[in-house]
Amino acid sequence: MIKINLDRVMLERKISSKALAEKIGITQVNLSILKTGKARGIRFATLEKICQTLNCQPSDILEYEEKTDI
């Protein structure tokens, strides 16, 4: 399972969803979908803009977690 840590990175960088959405050129709704992990995918161009804006690496935002079936 891929875990999205965008909220944490945004909090560390002290940037709001509105400001990030404006800087990377997507709607706040689409950013929210991405932040909650409900997105089915992400364009590399969008990921690149996020990383440039937040001064981070893709691995800071995306994390692989082993899915455990209980």
Short mmCIF file of C-alpha atoms in Angstrom, two decimals:
data_model
loop_
_atom_site.label_atom_id
_atom_site.label_comp_id
_atom_site.label_asym_id
_atom_site.label_seq_id
_atom_site.Cartn_x
_atom_site.Cartn_y
_atom_site.Cartn_z
CA MET A 1 0.00 0.00 0.00
CA ILE A 2 1.25 3.48 -0.81
CA LYS A 3 0.91 5.97 2.05
CA ILE A 4 0.71 9.70 1.29
CA ASN A 5 2.61 11.95 3.72
CA LEU A 6 1.83 15.24 1.98
CA ASP A 7 0.01 16.67 5.02
CA ARG A 8 3.07 16.11 7.22
CA VAL A 9 5.46 17.69 4.71
CA MET A 10 3.13 20.67 4.23
CA LEU A 11 2.91 21.14 8.00
CA GLU A 12 6.70 21.03 8.33
CA ARG A 13 7.04 23.62 5.54
CA LYS A 14 4.21 25.74 6.98
CA ILE A 15 2.26 25.98 3.73
CA SER A 16 -1.52 25.85 3.38
CA SER A 17 -3.43 23.72 0.91
CA LYS A 18 -4.64 26.85 -0.85
CA ALA A 19 -1.11 28.23 -1.26
CA LEU A 20 0.32 24.91 -2.46
CA ALA A 21 -2.51 24.36 -4.93
CA GLU A 22 -1.98 27.84 -6.39
CA LYS A 23 1.79 27.38 -6.67
CA ILE A 24 1.60 24.01 -8.42
CA GLY A 25 -1.39 24.88 -10.60
CA ILE A 26 -4.04 22.41 -9.44
CA THR A 27 -7.37 22.91 -7.71
CA GLN A 28 -7.71 22.64 -3.95
CA VAL A 29 -10.16 19.78 -4.53
CA ASN A 30 -7.59 17.78 -6.51
CA LEU A 31 -4.93 18.51 -3.89
CA SER A 32 -7.31 17.30 -1.18
CA ILE A 33 -7.95 14.08 -3.11
CA LEU A 34 -4.21 13.55 -3.34
CA LYS A 35 -3.61 14.35 0.36
CA THR A 36 -6.27 11.90 1.54
CA GLY A 37 -4.88 9.07 -0.57
CA LYS A 38 -8.03 8.82 -2.69
CA ALA A 39 -6.20 9.65 -5.92
CA ARG A 40 -5.75 6.74 -8.34
CA GLY A 41 -2.48 8.22 -9.59
CA ILE A 42 -0.34 11.31 -9.85
CA ARG A 43 1.37 12.83 -12.86
CA PHE A 44 5.12 13.05 -12.62
CA ALA A 45 4.85 16.73 -13.60
CA THR A 46 2.59 17.37 -10.60
CA LEU A 47 4.87 15.40 -8.28
CA GLU A 48 7.83 17.38 -9.59
CA LYS A 49 6.06 20.71 -8.93
CA ILE A 50 5.14 19.60 -5.41
CA CYS A 51 8.74 18.60 -4.69
CA GLN A 52 10.10 21.86 -6.12
CA THR A 53 7.65 23.95 -4.11
CA LEU A 54 8.14 22.04 -0.84
CA ASN A 55 11.87 21.51 -1.38
CA CYS A 56 11.55 17.77 -0.78
CA GLN A 57 12.04 14.39 -2.42
CA PRO A 58 9.24 12.13 -3.74
CA SER A 59 10.12 9.68 -0.95
CA ASP A 60 9.19 12.37 1.60
CA ILE A 61 5.65 12.36 0.19
CA LEU A 62 5.14 8.76 -0.94
CA GLU A 63 5.87 5.77 1.27
CA TYR A 64 5.38 2.06 0.68
CA GLU A 65 3.78 0.18 3.58
CA GLU A 66 3.36 -3.58 3.67
CA LYS A 67 -0.34 -4.40 3.69
CA THR A 68 -1.19 -6.76 6.51
CA ASP A 69 -4.27 -8.94 6.29
CA ILE A 70 -5.71 -9.74 9.69
#
